[in-house]
C-alpha cells in the first residue's frame, strides 16, 4: 500500500505541470460555445513555475525544450499560490470602474517584475518555516504577508554615525535636490552606467531595499529611467541605518511617470497622505513633477477619475484651480469625465480657463455645476460638450459669439436653459445638440 501511495504521488507531481499549463495557457469555451481567451501566456506560466523554489526542472531548459521534455518538469508546491496571486492582483479600482483593466495589467506587470523577490521569500519560508512566528499556512498568506513573515531573518546592525552620514557626499550619478529639516531628496537622472550604479547604491544593491531598480544584475533600472528620474527620499536625522551604505533603513523611491511611490519594502504608498502629512515639507517641491504628467504632449488633458492616477493625486494635493494654473498654455483639448462609479463629484471650472487660446475642444461630462464667462474668450474653440450634468442650469449667452464654434452638445444636461442667443444663431438637432455653423 505504501508503494502504491508513493507512486500515485509521483504521478500527480509529474502531471501537475501539464494540467496547470493546459488549463491556464489554452483558450476555452463558455456555456454558449464562445471562445474564452487563455488566462496567461505559456511564457508567463513558465516564469511562475520557475519562481517556485520547490519546482524540479530536471535539467530541462523550458525555452528550448519540446513538449516531451517539458513533461519532465515537476511543478512545485507553491506554483498554484503564485498563479492565484498573479491572476488576482490587489488594485485600488474595482471591477466596472474606469481604468480598472489598465490597473490590473500594471499590477500583473509589477508582479512579474518582482517575481525574483518572491522567490527569495519562498526560499526563506522553506528554510525557516519552523522559526516563523504567526501564520505558517502559505494559502492564508499574501505576497506582502509572506515577506513580513521572513524579512527579519539575517538582519545586521548599523555601524556608521549620524555625523558620518550627514557629511557623506552624494553618490556619482545622483544629485541632492532637496535638503530640508526632516527630509532629503536625491534625484537620479543619468540613464547610463553611472546612473545605474547610483540607483544600486541608494537601494542598497537590492539588499537594504526591495527596489528592482537597485538590483545590480537586472535591467529594470533601464526600463524606468527612460521615462523619467528616480527620487530617493529619506530622513537624514534617522539613526537606524543600514551598514553597507550608511543610509537610513527607512527610505522611499518615487517614480512619477509610472505612478509608483514605494517604501523600502517596495510597497505602494499613498503619496497624498504622505505629502499632506509627515512629508508636508516636500509638497511644493514635488509639485512640478506632478505637473509634468498632467497632459499628453502638452496639448491634451484627459481626466477620467478624481481619486486615482497622477491627476487624481494632484487634485487631492493642490486642488483643481492649481491644476488649471499648472497646465501649459499650448493646451488644445480639455476633457473631464467623471467615471468613478461611487464618486459623485462636481467641480467649478475657474475663469483661468480663458488663458488657453489654442483650445479647440472642451468636454465636461458629469462633473460641473457652472460654466465661467471666460470660456467665451477662446477664439479657436470648435466643439463644446457639456453632457450629463444634471446640476448645470445655465450657460453664458456669449457662447453664441464664439467665432469658431461649430457644435454645442448638452445631451443629458436636461436642466440647462438654452440662451436665446444660441437659439437664434444655431439649429436645434434634438437631444440637446446644437449646430452653430453659420
XYZ file of C-alpha atoms in Angstrom:
438
model
C 0.000 0.000 0.000
C 2.816 2.419 0.812
C 4.441 1.799 -2.586
C 1.102 2.489 -4.313
C 0.713 5.749 -2.379
C 4.208 6.906 -3.316
C 3.647 6.002 -6.987
C 0.378 7.941 -7.023
C 2.142 10.991 -5.571
C 4.878 10.803 -8.215
C 2.282 10.650 -10.983
C 0.448 13.648 -9.508
C 3.664 15.666 -9.328
C 4.530 14.849 -12.920
C 1.063 15.699 -14.209
C 0.536 18.912 -12.209
C 2.693 20.883 -14.614
C 0.785 19.673 -17.700
C -2.634 20.091 -16.100
C -1.929 23.630 -14.980
C -0.269 24.557 -18.282
C -3.213 23.355 -20.358
C -5.812 24.945 -18.069
C -4.123 28.330 -17.992
C -2.463 28.805 -21.367
C -5.041 27.356 -23.774
C -8.279 29.072 -24.867
C -11.521 27.560 -23.575
C -15.231 27.872 -24.328
C -18.053 29.249 -22.212
C -21.503 27.635 -21.868
C -22.651 29.317 -25.068
C -19.736 27.905 -27.014
C -17.938 31.247 -27.283
C -14.156 31.237 -27.267
C -12.616 32.471 -23.988
C -9.104 33.896 -24.020
C -6.407 31.993 -22.121
C -5.672 33.322 -18.647
C -1.962 33.744 -19.371
C 0.688 33.103 -21.979
C 2.918 29.996 -21.881
C 5.871 32.284 -21.117
C 4.108 33.765 -18.090
C 3.188 30.309 -16.861
C 6.782 29.060 -17.124
C 8.050 32.124 -15.248
C 5.660 31.384 -12.382
C 6.610 27.705 -12.320
C 10.309 28.526 -12.221
C 9.753 31.112 -9.477
C 8.771 28.330 -7.082
C 11.992 27.109 -5.436
C 10.428 23.667 -4.875
C 9.870 23.153 -8.613
C 12.070 20.417 -10.096
C 13.278 21.368 -13.548
C 15.228 18.097 -14.039
C 17.780 19.817 -16.301
C 15.061 20.948 -18.704
C 15.511 24.318 -20.412
C 11.904 25.499 -20.942
C 12.944 27.965 -23.657
C 14.295 25.235 -25.950
C 12.530 22.108 -24.701
C 9.936 20.277 -26.790
C 6.608 19.134 -25.373
C 8.017 15.729 -24.416
C 10.889 17.278 -22.466
C 8.543 19.709 -20.695
C 6.730 16.713 -19.217
C 9.811 16.081 -17.058
C 9.212 19.321 -15.117
C 7.582 18.795 -11.716
C 5.681 21.892 -10.627
C 6.451 22.856 -7.036
C 4.061 23.057 -4.123
C 3.770 26.869 -4.302
C 3.055 27.231 -8.021
C -0.701 27.394 -7.569
C -0.256 30.020 -4.842
C 1.856 32.109 -7.223
C -0.699 31.726 -10.009
C -3.572 32.756 -7.732
C -1.914 35.991 -6.687
C -0.768 36.778 -10.227
C -4.247 36.389 -11.692
C -5.985 38.290 -8.869
C -3.732 41.252 -8.049
C -4.634 43.856 -5.462
C -5.953 47.062 -7.078
C -7.330 50.425 -5.965
C -10.125 50.407 -8.527
C -12.982 47.933 -8.506
C -14.387 45.985 -11.487
C -16.534 48.347 -13.522
C -14.526 51.457 -12.605
C -12.885 53.430 -15.382
C -9.254 52.366 -15.704
C -9.718 49.077 -13.814
C -8.419 46.868 -16.624
C -5.394 49.121 -17.119
C -4.618 48.965 -13.403
C -4.886 45.154 -13.387
C -2.463 44.992 -16.310
C 0.011 47.239 -14.498
C -0.328 45.163 -11.309
C 0.432 41.962 -13.224
C 3.485 43.529 -14.849
C 4.708 44.629 -11.427
C 4.114 41.123 -10.044
C 6.325 39.645 -12.768
C 8.874 42.370 -12.240
C 9.088 41.469 -8.534
C 8.967 37.723 -9.052
C 12.606 37.219 -8.098
C 11.867 38.802 -4.710
C 9.006 36.395 -4.087
C 11.327 33.519 -4.960
C 13.776 34.711 -2.311
C 10.942 34.983 0.219
C 9.768 31.462 -0.623
C 13.293 30.146 -0.115
C 13.351 31.749 3.330
C 9.912 30.343 4.082
C 11.046 26.840 3.209
C 14.278 27.201 5.191
C 12.922 28.949 8.303
C 9.302 27.789 8.459
C 9.842 26.231 11.853
C 11.026 29.557 13.288
C 8.370 31.783 11.745
C 6.063 33.445 14.257
C 2.389 33.603 13.376
C 0.663 32.181 10.304
C 2.551 29.359 8.568
C -0.156 28.231 6.150
C 1.007 29.556 2.778
C -2.543 29.525 1.386
C -3.536 32.105 4.004
C -0.670 34.465 3.182
C -0.445 37.178 0.563
C 2.956 38.008 -1.009
C 3.224 41.021 1.314
C 2.385 38.897 4.353
C 4.931 36.295 3.248
C 7.599 38.990 3.102
C 6.619 40.241 6.575
C 6.935 36.701 7.897
C 10.501 36.195 6.648
C 12.026 39.672 6.350
C 13.634 39.754 9.804
C 15.967 36.831 9.253
C 19.700 37.599 9.000
C 19.393 41.272 9.936
C 22.600 43.171 10.739
C 23.301 46.219 12.867
C 24.418 49.628 11.686
C 27.971 50.867 12.370
C 28.099 54.398 10.914
C 27.429 57.513 12.967
C 24.977 60.337 12.305
C 27.869 62.755 11.680
C 29.403 60.433 9.097
C 26.102 60.121 7.263
C 25.467 63.879 7.355
C 28.817 64.646 5.762
C 28.681 61.890 3.149
C 28.962 63.034 -0.460
C 26.217 62.318 -2.952
C 26.969 59.221 -4.972
C 28.150 59.837 -8.572
C 25.205 59.660 -10.959
C 22.870 61.295 -8.442
C 22.138 64.854 -7.305
C 20.961 66.225 -3.973
C 17.945 68.327 -4.981
C 16.281 68.925 -1.602
C 17.853 69.056 1.863
C 15.294 70.122 4.459
C 14.887 69.859 8.195
C 13.286 66.426 8.050
C 13.711 65.086 4.535
C 16.408 64.733 1.924
C 15.698 64.038 -1.761
C 18.257 62.550 -4.137
C 17.486 62.641 -7.855
C 18.832 60.090 -10.329
C 18.514 61.193 -13.976
C 21.574 59.661 -15.659
C 20.433 56.866 -17.991
C 23.811 55.174 -18.281
C 26.047 53.022 -16.127
C 26.761 55.824 -13.653
C 23.051 56.349 -13.037
C 22.501 52.653 -12.531
C 25.360 52.489 -10.025
C 23.721 55.329 -8.100
C 20.346 53.551 -8.133
C 22.004 50.374 -6.872
C 23.769 52.304 -4.099
C 20.694 54.152 -2.829
C 18.711 50.934 -2.915
C 21.462 49.063 -1.074
C 22.073 46.748 -4.051
C 18.609 45.258 -3.538
C 19.629 44.109 -0.047
C 18.668 47.135 2.039
C 15.538 47.698 -0.059
C 13.465 45.572 -2.408
C 13.507 48.066 -5.291
C 14.069 46.216 -8.548
C 15.915 49.283 -9.879
C 18.673 48.618 -7.338
C 19.377 45.037 -8.416
C 22.879 45.125 -10.000
C 22.299 42.268 -12.420
C 18.796 43.232 -13.538
C 17.638 45.581 -16.296
C 14.669 47.173 -14.533
C 16.592 50.411 -13.965
C 16.861 50.908 -17.750
C 13.125 50.366 -18.137
C 12.165 53.031 -15.610
C 14.846 55.687 -16.116
C 13.996 56.129 -19.800
C 10.598 57.564 -18.775
C 11.800 59.902 -16.054
C 14.014 60.368 -12.991
C 14.040 58.319 -9.820
C 13.773 60.134 -6.497
C 15.117 58.570 -3.312
C 13.646 60.138 -0.179
C 14.852 59.640 3.398
C 15.188 61.384 6.752
C 18.877 62.330 7.256
C 18.290 62.518 11.023
C 17.219 58.879 11.265
C 19.773 56.978 13.366
C 18.600 53.483 12.387
C 20.862 52.945 9.396
C 21.999 50.122 7.139
C 25.667 49.083 7.452
C 26.714 48.960 3.800
C 25.565 52.420 2.693
C 25.124 54.240 5.997
C 21.711 55.370 4.762
C 18.604 55.172 6.941
C 16.919 51.803 6.656
C 13.617 53.606 6.154
C 13.652 55.251 2.742
C 11.366 55.729 -0.252
C 11.693 55.721 -4.015
C 9.329 57.765 -6.201
C 8.875 57.431 -9.965
C 6.193 59.811 -11.211
C 5.833 58.591 -14.832
C 4.787 55.117 -13.639
C 2.834 56.477 -10.648
C 4.915 54.323 -8.291
C 5.717 55.600 -4.802
C 7.415 52.819 -2.872
C 8.706 52.262 0.647
C 11.863 50.236 1.292
C 9.837 47.022 1.070
C 8.667 48.062 -2.411
C 5.109 48.567 -1.296
C 2.975 51.266 -2.886
C 2.433 54.267 -0.627
C -0.420 56.777 -0.594
C 1.529 59.828 -1.715
C -1.376 62.166 -0.988
C -1.369 61.042 2.653
C 2.413 61.350 2.871
C 2.635 64.840 1.347
C -0.340 66.120 3.309
C 1.131 64.597 6.481
C 4.654 63.560 7.504
C 6.238 64.712 4.223
C 4.443 68.073 4.007
C 7.889 69.666 3.758
C 8.131 68.144 0.262
C 4.666 69.040 -1.009
C 5.666 72.111 -3.005
C 8.966 70.599 -4.105
C 7.264 67.711 -5.911
C 4.529 69.854 -7.433
C 6.413 70.382 -10.753
C 6.857 66.616 -11.116
C 3.123 66.091 -10.791
C 2.511 68.879 -13.300
C 4.772 67.257 -15.918
C 2.448 64.304 -16.232
C -0.808 66.187 -16.410
C -1.067 66.435 -20.189
C -0.335 64.377 -23.286
C 2.355 66.157 -25.279
C 1.437 69.467 -23.696
C -1.712 69.612 -25.841
C -4.276 67.281 -24.292
C -5.685 66.995 -20.776
C -7.843 63.962 -20.012
C -9.291 63.372 -16.536
C -11.443 60.298 -16.004
C -11.019 59.997 -12.238
C -10.709 62.362 -9.293
C -9.396 59.665 -6.973
C -6.847 57.632 -8.974
C -3.757 58.229 -11.056
C -1.381 61.177 -11.184
C -4.085 63.753 -11.956
C -6.353 62.493 -9.188
C -3.450 62.796 -6.748
C -2.616 66.301 -7.974
C -6.183 67.486 -7.426
C -6.246 65.897 -3.960
C -2.999 67.669 -3.032
C -3.281 71.039 -4.720
C -6.884 71.450 -5.896
C -8.452 71.946 -9.334
C -7.596 75.645 -9.559
C -3.941 74.826 -9.068
C -4.228 72.091 -11.684
C -5.516 74.596 -14.249
C -2.786 77.026 -13.266
C -0.048 74.470 -13.923
C -1.215 73.365 -17.366
C 0.781 74.563 -20.381
C -0.758 77.382 -22.433
C -0.392 75.178 -25.543
C -3.380 73.052 -24.481
C -5.730 72.147 -27.352
C -8.082 69.577 -25.775
C -9.671 69.726 -22.327
C -11.626 66.664 -21.205
C -13.038 65.886 -17.772
C -15.234 62.800 -17.471
C -16.299 61.689 -14.018
C -16.492 57.922 -14.459
C -15.949 56.895 -10.848
C -18.836 54.571 -10.107
C -19.007 55.649 -6.446
C -17.843 59.245 -6.722
C -20.467 61.971 -7.172
C -18.049 64.849 -7.778
C -18.976 68.294 -9.080
C -16.387 70.993 -9.732
C -16.195 74.655 -10.646
C -14.283 75.489 -13.816
C -12.179 78.565 -12.949
C -12.039 81.752 -15.024
C -8.398 80.910 -15.750
C -9.527 78.510 -18.462
C -9.644 81.585 -20.661
C -5.842 81.650 -20.946
C -5.770 78.574 -23.216
C -6.225 80.402 -26.512
C -5.426 77.294 -28.600
C -8.245 75.195 -27.148
C -10.389 73.704 -29.907
C -12.326 71.133 -27.888
C -13.835 71.039 -24.382
C -15.666 68.005 -22.948
C -17.139 68.179 -19.442
C -19.076 65.029 -18.570
C -20.962 64.541 -15.275
C -18.790 66.930 -13.293
C -19.848 70.611 -13.440
C -22.388 72.985 -11.921
C -21.481 76.132 -13.870
C -19.520 77.494 -16.809
C -17.492 80.739 -16.493
C -17.856 83.609 -18.966
C -14.134 83.251 -19.698
C -14.986 80.365 -21.992
C -16.202 82.976 -24.463
C -12.653 84.290 -24.915
C -11.421 81.141 -26.663
C -11.089 82.086 -30.351
C -10.311 78.575 -31.664
C -12.941 76.595 -29.726
C -14.833 74.435 -32.237
C -16.540 71.771 -30.111
C -18.146 72.288 -26.694
C -19.731 69.275 -24.960
C -21.377 69.796 -21.566
C -23.066 66.416 -21.181
C -24.731 64.523 -18.348
C -24.577 67.448 -15.925
C -27.953 67.473 -14.096
C -26.842 70.280 -11.735
C -25.961 72.607 -14.611
C -28.833 75.062 -15.124
C -27.398 77.833 -17.275
C -24.602 78.631 -19.724
C -23.237 82.040 -20.801
C -25.122 83.891 -23.550
C -21.807 84.840 -25.129
C -21.178 81.256 -26.221
C -23.152 82.131 -29.320
C -20.492 84.708 -30.199
C -17.558 82.292 -30.243
C -16.099 82.788 -33.752
C -15.018 79.176 -34.397
C -17.686 77.191 -32.521
C -19.339 74.589 -34.730
C -21.108 72.309 -32.302
C -22.668 72.500 -28.824
C -23.702 69.287 -27.063
C -25.939 69.459 -23.970
C -27.099 65.840 -24.068
C -28.104 64.615 -20.624
C -27.887 68.127 -19.135
C -31.659 68.471 -19.177
C -31.907 71.342 -16.685
C -29.964 73.828 -18.804
C -31.936 76.819 -20.047
C -30.548 77.411 -23.519
C -29.920 81.153 -24.106
C -31.961 82.919 -26.768
C -28.725 83.967 -28.484
C -27.895 80.313 -29.197
C -31.449 79.541 -30.319
C -31.285 82.463 -32.748
C -27.947 81.505 -34.255
C -27.978 77.693 -34.127
C -30.040 74.773 -35.349
C -31.643 72.510 -32.738
C -30.731 68.959 -33.785
C -32.631 67.389 -30.901
C -31.373 65.571 -27.829
C -29.596 68.661 -26.537
C -27.356 69.017 -29.613
C -26.960 72.310 -31.454
C -25.362 73.054 -34.827
C -23.860 76.543 -34.653
C -22.372 76.825 -38.121
C -23.312 79.982 -39.960
